[in-house]
Amino acid sequence: AQSVTQPDIHITVSEGASLELRCNYSYGATPYLFWYVQSPGQGLQLLLKYFSGDTLVQGIKGFEAEFKRSQSSFNLRKPSVHWSDAAEYFCAVGIFQTGANNLFFGTGTRLTVIP
Amino acid sequence: ETGVTQTPRHLVMGMTNKKSLKCEQHLGHNAMYWYKQSAKKPLELMFVYSLEERVENNSVPSRFSPECPNSSHLFLHLHTLQPEDSALYLCASSLNMRVRAGDNEQFFGPGTRLTVL
């Protein structure tokens, strides 16, 4: 069965520091991979996605993620964090099954940014 | 209005009440989804509709009843809920659910925060 693991429940970084959020997935084939961000009181916004091709994908707001098949990972990175990046981040696996594109989410990582 | 909207944003109801959540998408999409987001748990897919036809029901209790009258509107009717049903309910839409395509991104609404007393 497919699953998504985000091992870090909460991460605190200083503004201007680099960031890496971890995501591991379990799925038999190459999945579609996504990172979403959720600000307080808001819905989820797509940051970036990977389907095929270049394993380093660029997203919005200066985020990037790298797909590593050997490690079943899709970690999210940002070289310099801004205070406005404080939010909850969700990794998701998209699987086409039973005629539906279904998303399976991790439990999320809450990011706190300190001045 | 643009994107995906949900009303109400907050709802408090008793266990004997009947209420409905509404979702509307202004993106011209053909697929709509209901998710439940509980604290410390992954988002759970509840229902999927494609062209107003329900194509997925992930073992959701019958006290949750979805309705999709057209491709722009999705409702979640609630009755005799339990306190453990308190959660954020998110609606999403995508262009074409049946296409295994890289562009089939799901767009989410802001959610309805439901509290069952």
PDB file of C-alpha atoms in Angstrom:
ATOM      1  CA  ALA A   1       0.000   0.000   0.000  1.00  0.00           C
ATOM      2  CA  GLN A   2       1.123   3.506  -0.680  1.00  0.00           C
ATOM      3  CA  SER A   3       2.139   5.831   2.142  1.00  0.00           C
ATOM      4  CA  VAL A   4       3.863   9.127   2.710  1.00  0.00           C
ATOM      5  CA  THR A   5       6.084   9.877   5.688  1.00  0.00           C
ATOM      6  CA  GLN A   6       7.111  13.289   6.862  1.00  0.00           C
ATOM      7  CA  PRO A   7       9.379  12.510   9.812  1.00  0.00           C
ATOM      8  CA  ASP A   8       9.591  16.049  11.154  1.00  0.00           C
ATOM      9  CA  ILE A   9       6.414  17.239  12.839  1.00  0.00           C
ATOM     10  CA  HIS A  10       7.767  20.696  13.631  1.00  0.00           C
ATOM     11  CA  ILE A  11      10.844  22.582  12.435  1.00  0.00           C
ATOM     12  CA  THR A  12      12.101  25.965  13.589  1.00  0.00           C
ATOM     13  CA  VAL A  13      14.557  27.962  11.506  1.00  0.00           C
ATOM     14  CA  SER A  14      15.917  31.482  11.627  1.00  0.00           C
ATOM     15  CA  GLU A  15      14.954  33.920   8.932  1.00  0.00           C
ATOM     16  CA  GLY A  16      17.554  33.803   6.192  1.00  0.00           C
ATOM     17  CA  ALA A  17      18.666  30.288   7.020  1.00  0.00           C
ATOM     18  CA  SER A  18      18.329  27.390   4.632  1.00  0.00           C
ATOM     19  CA  LEU A  19      15.514  24.880   4.912  1.00  0.00           C
ATOM     20  CA  GLU A  20      15.026  21.236   4.068  1.00  0.00           C
ATOM     21  CA  LEU A  21      11.798  19.366   4.753  1.00  0.00           C
ATOM     22  CA  ARG A  22      11.903  15.621   4.405  1.00  0.00           C
ATOM     23  CA  CYS A  23       9.441  13.397   2.638  1.00  0.00           C
ATOM     24  CA  ASN A  24       9.622   9.658   2.007  1.00  0.00           C
ATOM     25  CA  TYR A  25       7.076   7.655   0.120  1.00  0.00           C
ATOM     26  CA  SER A  26       6.236   4.042  -0.322  1.00  0.00           C
ATOM     27  CA  TYR A  27       4.826   2.978  -3.667  1.00  0.00           C
ATOM     28  CA  GLY A  28       5.638   0.239  -6.137  1.00  0.00           C
ATOM     29  CA  ALA A  29       5.927   2.394  -9.237  1.00  0.00           C
ATOM     30  CA  THR A  30       7.109   5.914  -9.928  1.00  0.00           C
ATOM     31  CA  PRO A  31       4.523   8.156  -8.357  1.00  0.00           C
ATOM     32  CA  TYR A  32       3.492  11.685  -8.997  1.00  0.00           C
ATOM     33  CA  LEU A  33       4.884  13.770  -6.137  1.00  0.00           C
ATOM     34  CA  PHE A  34       3.662  17.049  -4.782  1.00  0.00           C
ATOM     35  CA  TRP A  35       4.420  19.585  -2.095  1.00  0.00           C
ATOM     36  CA  TYR A  36       1.597  21.748  -0.792  1.00  0.00           C
ATOM     37  CA  VAL A  37       1.688  24.591   1.724  1.00  0.00           C
ATOM     38  CA  GLN A  38      -1.117  25.574   4.072  1.00  0.00           C
ATOM     39  CA  SER A  39      -1.100  28.916   5.822  1.00  0.00           C
ATOM     40  CA  PRO A  40      -3.270  29.347   8.915  1.00  0.00           C
ATOM     41  CA  GLY A  41      -6.946  29.492   8.011  1.00  0.00           C
ATOM     42  CA  GLN A  42      -6.225  28.749   4.382  1.00  0.00           C
ATOM     43  CA  GLY A  43      -6.543  25.853   2.014  1.00  0.00           C
ATOM     44  CA  LEU A  44      -3.636  24.032   0.453  1.00  0.00           C
ATOM     45  CA  GLN A  45      -1.575  25.715  -2.242  1.00  0.00           C
ATOM     46  CA  LEU A  46       0.600  23.743  -4.619  1.00  0.00           C
ATOM     47  CA  LEU A  47       4.293  24.612  -4.343  1.00  0.00           C
ATOM     48  CA  LEU A  48       5.679  22.189  -6.912  1.00  0.00           C
ATOM     49  CA  LYS A  49       5.198  18.788  -8.480  1.00  0.00           C
ATOM     50  CA  TYR A  50       7.219  16.009 -10.073  1.00  0.00           C
ATOM     51  CA  PHE A  51       5.990  13.635 -12.744  1.00  0.00           C
ATOM     52  CA  SER A  52       8.997  12.734 -14.861  1.00  0.00           C
ATOM     53  CA  GLY A  53      12.172  14.141 -16.342  1.00  0.00           C
ATOM     54  CA  ASP A  54      14.563  16.310 -14.407  1.00  0.00           C
ATOM     55  CA  THR A  55      14.617  15.132 -10.811  1.00  0.00           C
ATOM     56  CA  LEU A  56      15.192  18.640  -9.475  1.00  0.00           C
ATOM     57  CA  VAL A  57      12.015  20.651  -9.782  1.00  0.00           C
ATOM     58  CA  GLN A  58      11.515  24.309  -9.173  1.00  0.00           C
ATOM     59  CA  GLY A  59       8.398  25.693  -7.605  1.00  0.00           C
ATOM     60  CA  ILE A  60       6.854  28.920  -6.502  1.00  0.00           C
ATOM     61  CA  LYS A  61       8.155  31.181  -3.729  1.00  0.00           C
ATOM     62  CA  GLY A  62      11.746  30.064  -4.292  1.00  0.00           C
ATOM     63  CA  PHE A  63      11.183  26.435  -3.301  1.00  0.00           C
ATOM     64  CA  GLU A  64      12.693  23.422  -5.008  1.00  0.00           C
ATOM     65  CA  ALA A  65      12.535  19.691  -4.450  1.00  0.00           C
ATOM     66  CA  GLU A  66      14.617  16.752  -5.559  1.00  0.00           C
ATOM     67  CA  PHE A  67      13.279  13.323  -6.389  1.00  0.00           C
ATOM     68  CA  LYS A  68      15.643  10.531  -5.388  1.00  0.00           C
ATOM     69  CA  ARG A  69      14.335   7.185  -6.542  1.00  0.00           C
ATOM     70  CA  SER A  70      16.981   5.179  -4.675  1.00  0.00           C
ATOM     71  CA  GLN A  71      15.924   6.767  -1.399  1.00  0.00           C
ATOM     72  CA  SER A  72      12.204   7.047  -2.169  1.00  0.00           C
ATOM     73  CA  SER A  73      12.481  10.655  -1.140  1.00  0.00           C
ATOM     74  CA  PHE A  74      11.214  13.995  -2.354  1.00  0.00           C
ATOM     75  CA  ASN A  75      12.696  16.588  -0.013  1.00  0.00           C
ATOM     76  CA  LEU A  76      11.719  20.235  -0.194  1.00  0.00           C
ATOM     77  CA  ARG A  77      14.387  22.907   0.032  1.00  0.00           C
ATOM     78  CA  LYS A  78      14.730  26.649   0.139  1.00  0.00           C
ATOM     79  CA  PRO A  79      18.095  28.420   0.372  1.00  0.00           C
ATOM     80  CA  SER A  80      16.900  31.373   2.427  1.00  0.00           C
ATOM     81  CA  VAL A  81      13.720  31.299   4.462  1.00  0.00           C
ATOM     82  CA  HIS A  82      11.466  34.341   4.833  1.00  0.00           C
ATOM     83  CA  TRP A  83       9.157  34.996   7.780  1.00  0.00           C
ATOM     84  CA  SER A  84       6.192  34.591   5.442  1.00  0.00           C
ATOM     85  CA  ASP A  85       7.183  30.959   4.850  1.00  0.00           C
ATOM     86  CA  ALA A  86       5.888  30.003   8.287  1.00  0.00           C
ATOM     87  CA  ALA A  87       3.120  27.515   7.542  1.00  0.00           C
ATOM     88  CA  GLU A  88       2.325  23.811   7.384  1.00  0.00           C
ATOM     89  CA  TYR A  89       3.869  21.845   4.545  1.00  0.00           C
ATOM     90  CA  PHE A  90       2.417  18.666   3.122  1.00  0.00           C
ATOM     91  CA  CYS A  91       4.024  16.134   0.861  1.00  0.00           C
ATOM     92  CA  ALA A  92       1.667  14.046  -1.265  1.00  0.00           C
ATOM     93  CA  VAL A  93       1.794  11.112  -3.624  1.00  0.00           C
ATOM     94  CA  GLY A  94      -0.565  11.049  -6.572  1.00  0.00           C
ATOM     95  CA  ILE A  95      -1.606   7.624  -7.727  1.00  0.00           C
ATOM     96  CA  PHE A  96      -3.814   6.775 -10.671  1.00  0.00           C
ATOM     97  CA  GLN A  97      -6.003   3.907  -9.612  1.00  0.00           C
ATOM     98  CA  THR A  98      -9.549   2.773 -10.200  1.00  0.00           C
ATOM     99  CA  GLY A  99      -9.940   5.525 -12.736  1.00  0.00           C
ATOM    100  CA  ALA A 100      -9.121   8.264 -10.308  1.00  0.00           C
ATOM    101  CA  ASN A 101      -6.169  10.457  -9.574  1.00  0.00           C
ATOM    102  CA  ASN A 102      -5.933  10.133  -5.809  1.00  0.00           C
ATOM    103  CA  LEU A 103      -3.650  12.069  -3.534  1.00  0.00           C
ATOM    104  CA  PHE A 104      -2.200  10.497  -0.406  1.00  0.00           C
ATOM    105  CA  PHE A 105      -0.823  13.017   2.033  1.00  0.00           C
ATOM    106  CA  GLY A 106       1.755  12.931   4.785  1.00  0.00           C
ATOM    107  CA  THR A 107       0.908  14.259   8.225  1.00  0.00           C
ATOM    108  CA  GLY A 108       2.612  17.563   7.517  1.00  0.00           C
ATOM    109  CA  THR A 109       5.542  19.550   8.887  1.00  0.00           C
ATOM    110  CA  ARG A 110       4.879  22.796  10.672  1.00  0.00           C
ATOM    111  CA  LEU A 111       7.512  25.437   9.981  1.00  0.00           C
ATOM    112  CA  THR A 112       8.210  28.222  12.454  1.00  0.00           C
ATOM    113  CA  VAL A 113      10.475  31.072  11.378  1.00  0.00           C
ATOM    114  CA  ILE A 114      12.192  33.129  14.048  1.00  0.00           C
ATOM    115  CA  PRO A 115      13.704  36.578  13.464  1.00  0.00           C
TER     116      PRO A 115
ATOM    117  CA  GLU B   1     -14.962  35.012  -6.970  1.00  0.00           C
ATOM    118  CA  THR B   2     -12.050  33.038  -8.227  1.00  0.00           C
ATOM    119  CA  GLY B   3     -10.684  29.592  -7.496  1.00  0.00           C
ATOM    120  CA  VAL B   4     -12.451  27.338  -5.042  1.00  0.00           C
ATOM    121  CA  THR B   5     -14.738  28.804  -2.404  1.00  0.00           C
ATOM    122  CA  GLN B   6     -16.303  27.124   0.608  1.00  0.00           C
ATOM    123  CA  THR B   7     -19.121  28.198   2.889  1.00  0.00           C
ATOM    124  CA  PRO B   8     -19.492  28.493   5.734  1.00  0.00           C
ATOM    125  CA  ARG B   9     -15.940  28.952   6.936  1.00  0.00           C
ATOM    126  CA  HIS B  10     -16.869  27.921  10.471  1.00  0.00           C
ATOM    127  CA  LEU B  11     -19.736  25.761  11.683  1.00  0.00           C
ATOM    128  CA  VAL B  12     -20.739  24.615  15.146  1.00  0.00           C
ATOM    129  CA  MET B  13     -23.465  22.034  15.366  1.00  0.00           C
ATOM    130  CA  GLY B  14     -25.028  19.659  17.820  1.00  0.00           C
ATOM    131  CA  MET B  15     -25.121  15.939  17.272  1.00  0.00           C
ATOM    132  CA  THR B  16     -28.781  16.019  16.324  1.00  0.00           C
ATOM    133  CA  ASN B  17     -28.524  18.879  13.839  1.00  0.00           C
ATOM    134  CA  LYS B  18     -28.583  18.687  10.071  1.00  0.00           C
ATOM    135  CA  LYS B  19     -26.334  21.055   8.185  1.00  0.00           C
ATOM    136  CA  SER B  20     -24.658  21.317   4.779  1.00  0.00           C
ATOM    137  CA  LEU B  21     -21.271  22.435   3.583  1.00  0.00           C
ATOM    138  CA  LYS B  22     -21.026  24.079   0.203  1.00  0.00           C
ATOM    139  CA  CYS B  23     -18.159  24.189  -2.260  1.00  0.00           C
ATOM    140  CA  GLU B  24     -18.043  26.096  -5.523  1.00  0.00           C
ATOM    141  CA  GLN B  25     -15.289  26.147  -8.100  1.00  0.00           C
ATOM    142  CA  HIS B  26     -14.876  28.839 -10.729  1.00  0.00           C
ATOM    143  CA  LEU B  27     -12.122  27.108 -12.683  1.00  0.00           C
ATOM    144  CA  GLY B  28     -14.091  25.150 -15.243  1.00  0.00           C
ATOM    145  CA  HIS B  29     -12.948  21.856 -13.738  1.00  0.00           C
ATOM    146  CA  ASN B  30     -14.700  18.525 -14.111  1.00  0.00           C
ATOM    147  CA  ALA B  31     -13.681  16.784 -10.899  1.00  0.00           C
ATOM    148  CA  MET B  32     -14.354  17.735  -7.285  1.00  0.00           C
ATOM    149  CA  TYR B  33     -13.219  16.220  -4.024  1.00  0.00           C
ATOM    150  CA  TRP B  34     -14.029  16.307  -0.300  1.00  0.00           C
ATOM    151  CA  TYR B  35     -11.209  15.821   2.195  1.00  0.00           C
ATOM    152  CA  LYS B  36     -11.213  15.661   5.988  1.00  0.00           C
ATOM    153  CA  GLN B  37      -8.265  17.197   7.833  1.00  0.00           C
ATOM    154  CA  SER B  38      -7.950  16.207  11.488  1.00  0.00           C
ATOM    155  CA  ALA B  39      -5.199  17.211  13.857  1.00  0.00           C
ATOM    156  CA  LYS B  40      -2.078  15.062  13.628  1.00  0.00           C
ATOM    157  CA  LYS B  41      -3.547  12.890  10.857  1.00  0.00           C
ATOM    158  CA  PRO B  42      -3.003  12.937   7.107  1.00  0.00           C
ATOM    159  CA  LEU B  43      -5.665  14.461   4.940  1.00  0.00           C
ATOM    160  CA  GLU B  44      -8.274  11.835   4.255  1.00  0.00           C
ATOM    161  CA  LEU B  45      -9.988  11.670   0.914  1.00  0.00           C
ATOM    162  CA  MET B  46     -13.726  11.230   1.485  1.00  0.00           C
ATOM    163  CA  PHE B  47     -15.468  11.537  -1.866  1.00  0.00           C
ATOM    164  CA  VAL B  48     -14.579  12.144  -5.482  1.00  0.00           C
ATOM    165  CA  TYR B  49     -16.940  13.314  -8.202  1.00  0.00           C
ATOM    166  CA  SER B  50     -16.205  13.413 -11.901  1.00  0.00           C
ATOM    167  CA  LEU B  51     -18.733  15.130 -14.154  1.00  0.00           C
ATOM    168  CA  GLU B  52     -21.283  14.990 -11.331  1.00  0.00           C
ATOM    169  CA  GLU B  53     -20.873  11.235 -10.933  1.00  0.00           C
ATOM    170  CA  ARG B  54     -19.483   9.865  -7.693  1.00  0.00           C
ATOM    171  CA  VAL B  55     -16.455   7.741  -8.468  1.00  0.00           C
ATOM    172  CA  GLU B  56     -14.927   7.256  -5.059  1.00  0.00           C
ATOM    173  CA  ASN B  57     -16.305   6.794  -1.573  1.00  0.00           C
ATOM    174  CA  ASN B  58     -13.591   5.912   0.877  1.00  0.00           C
ATOM    175  CA  SER B  59     -15.670   4.049   3.450  1.00  0.00           C
ATOM    176  CA  VAL B  60     -17.160   7.237   4.785  1.00  0.00           C
ATOM    177  CA  PRO B  61     -19.975   6.838   7.351  1.00  0.00           C
ATOM    178  CA  SER B  62     -23.475   7.420   6.004  1.00  0.00           C
ATOM    179  CA  ARG B  63     -23.926  10.432   8.275  1.00  0.00           C
ATOM    180  CA  PHE B  64     -21.920  12.233   5.569  1.00  0.00           C
ATOM    181  CA  SER B  65     -23.864  12.530   2.330  1.00  0.00           C
ATOM    182  CA  PRO B  66     -22.340  14.262  -0.698  1.00  0.00           C
ATOM    183  CA  GLU B  67     -24.218  15.872  -3.531  1.00  0.00           C
ATOM    184  CA  CYS B  68     -22.890  17.213  -6.811  1.00  0.00           C
ATOM    185  CA  PRO B  69     -25.684  18.889  -8.787  1.00  0.00           C
ATOM    186  CA  ASN B  70     -23.314  20.179 -11.470  1.00  0.00           C
ATOM    187  CA  SER B  71     -19.606  20.315 -12.137  1.00  0.00           C
ATOM    188  CA  SER B  72     -19.218  23.650 -10.340  1.00  0.00           C
ATOM    189  CA  HIS B  73     -20.940  22.822  -7.065  1.00  0.00           C
ATOM    190  CA  LEU B  74     -20.370  20.211  -4.402  1.00  0.00           C
ATOM    191  CA  PHE B  75     -22.223  19.801  -1.141  1.00  0.00           C
ATOM    192  CA  LEU B  76     -21.610  17.732   1.955  1.00  0.00           C
ATOM    193  CA  HIS B  77     -24.779  17.098   3.937  1.00  0.00           C
ATOM    194  CA  LEU B  78     -24.246  16.347   7.600  1.00  0.00           C
ATOM    195  CA  HIS B  79     -26.616  14.674  10.040  1.00  0.00           C
ATOM    196  CA  THR B  80     -26.295  13.052  13.460  1.00  0.00           C
ATOM    197  CA  LEU B  81     -22.570  13.692  13.572  1.00  0.00           C
ATOM    198  CA  GLN B  82     -20.264  12.673  16.385  1.00  0.00           C
ATOM    199  CA  PRO B  83     -17.740  14.838  18.242  1.00  0.00           C
ATOM    200  CA  GLU B  84     -14.912  12.964  16.520  1.00  0.00           C
ATOM    201  CA  ASP B  85     -16.192  14.348  13.224  1.00  0.00           C
ATOM    202  CA  SER B  86     -14.915  17.765  14.266  1.00  0.00           C
ATOM    203  CA  ALA B  87     -12.278  18.702  11.713  1.00  0.00           C
ATOM    204  CA  LEU B  88     -11.420  20.966   8.815  1.00  0.00           C
ATOM    205  CA  TYR B  89     -13.274  19.874   5.699  1.00  0.00           C
ATOM    206  CA  LEU B  90     -11.526  20.790   2.494  1.00  0.00           C
ATOM    207  CA  CYS B  91     -12.938  20.848  -0.983  1.00  0.00           C
ATOM    208  CA  ALA B  92     -10.750  20.591  -4.062  1.00  0.00           C
ATOM    209  CA  SER B  93     -11.206  20.498  -7.804  1.00  0.00           C
ATOM    210  CA  SER B  94      -9.132  19.387 -10.754  1.00  0.00           C
ATOM    211  CA  LEU B  95      -9.397  19.671 -14.489  1.00  0.00           C
ATOM    212  CA  ASN B  96      -9.918  16.067 -15.459  1.00  0.00           C
ATOM    213  CA  MET B  97      -9.718  13.354 -12.864  1.00  0.00           C
ATOM    214  CA  ARG B  98      -9.478  10.476 -15.276  1.00  0.00           C
ATOM    215  CA  VAL B  99      -6.399  11.680 -17.043  1.00  0.00           C
ATOM    216  CA  ARG B 100      -3.082  10.420 -15.818  1.00  0.00           C
ATOM    217  CA  ALA B 101      -1.635  13.766 -16.637  1.00  0.00           C
ATOM    218  CA  GLY B 102       0.966  15.916 -15.047  1.00  0.00           C
ATOM    219  CA  ASP B 103      -1.291  18.905 -15.172  1.00  0.00           C
ATOM    220  CA  ASN B 104      -4.117  17.372 -13.187  1.00  0.00           C
ATOM    221  CA  GLU B 105      -3.367  19.519 -10.193  1.00  0.00           C
ATOM    222  CA  GLN B 106      -5.907  19.751  -7.409  1.00  0.00           C
ATOM    223  CA  PHE B 107      -6.885  23.248  -6.310  1.00  0.00           C
ATOM    224  CA  PHE B 108      -8.100  23.542  -2.734  1.00  0.00           C
ATOM    225  CA  GLY B 109     -10.605  25.792  -1.060  1.00  0.00           C
ATOM    226  CA  PRO B 110      -9.962  27.383   2.363  1.00  0.00           C
ATOM    227  CA  GLY B 111     -11.997  24.775   4.190  1.00  0.00           C
ATOM    228  CA  THR B 112     -14.862  24.715   6.665  1.00  0.00           C
ATOM    229  CA  ARG B 113     -13.877  24.348  10.313  1.00  0.00           C
ATOM    230  CA  LEU B 114     -16.552  22.068  11.796  1.00  0.00           C
ATOM    231  CA  THR B 115     -17.101  21.624  15.513  1.00  0.00           C
ATOM    232  CA  VAL B 116     -19.579  19.016  16.717  1.00  0.00           C
ATOM    233  CA  LEU B 117     -20.748  19.468  20.287  1.00  0.00           C
TER     234      LEU B 117
END
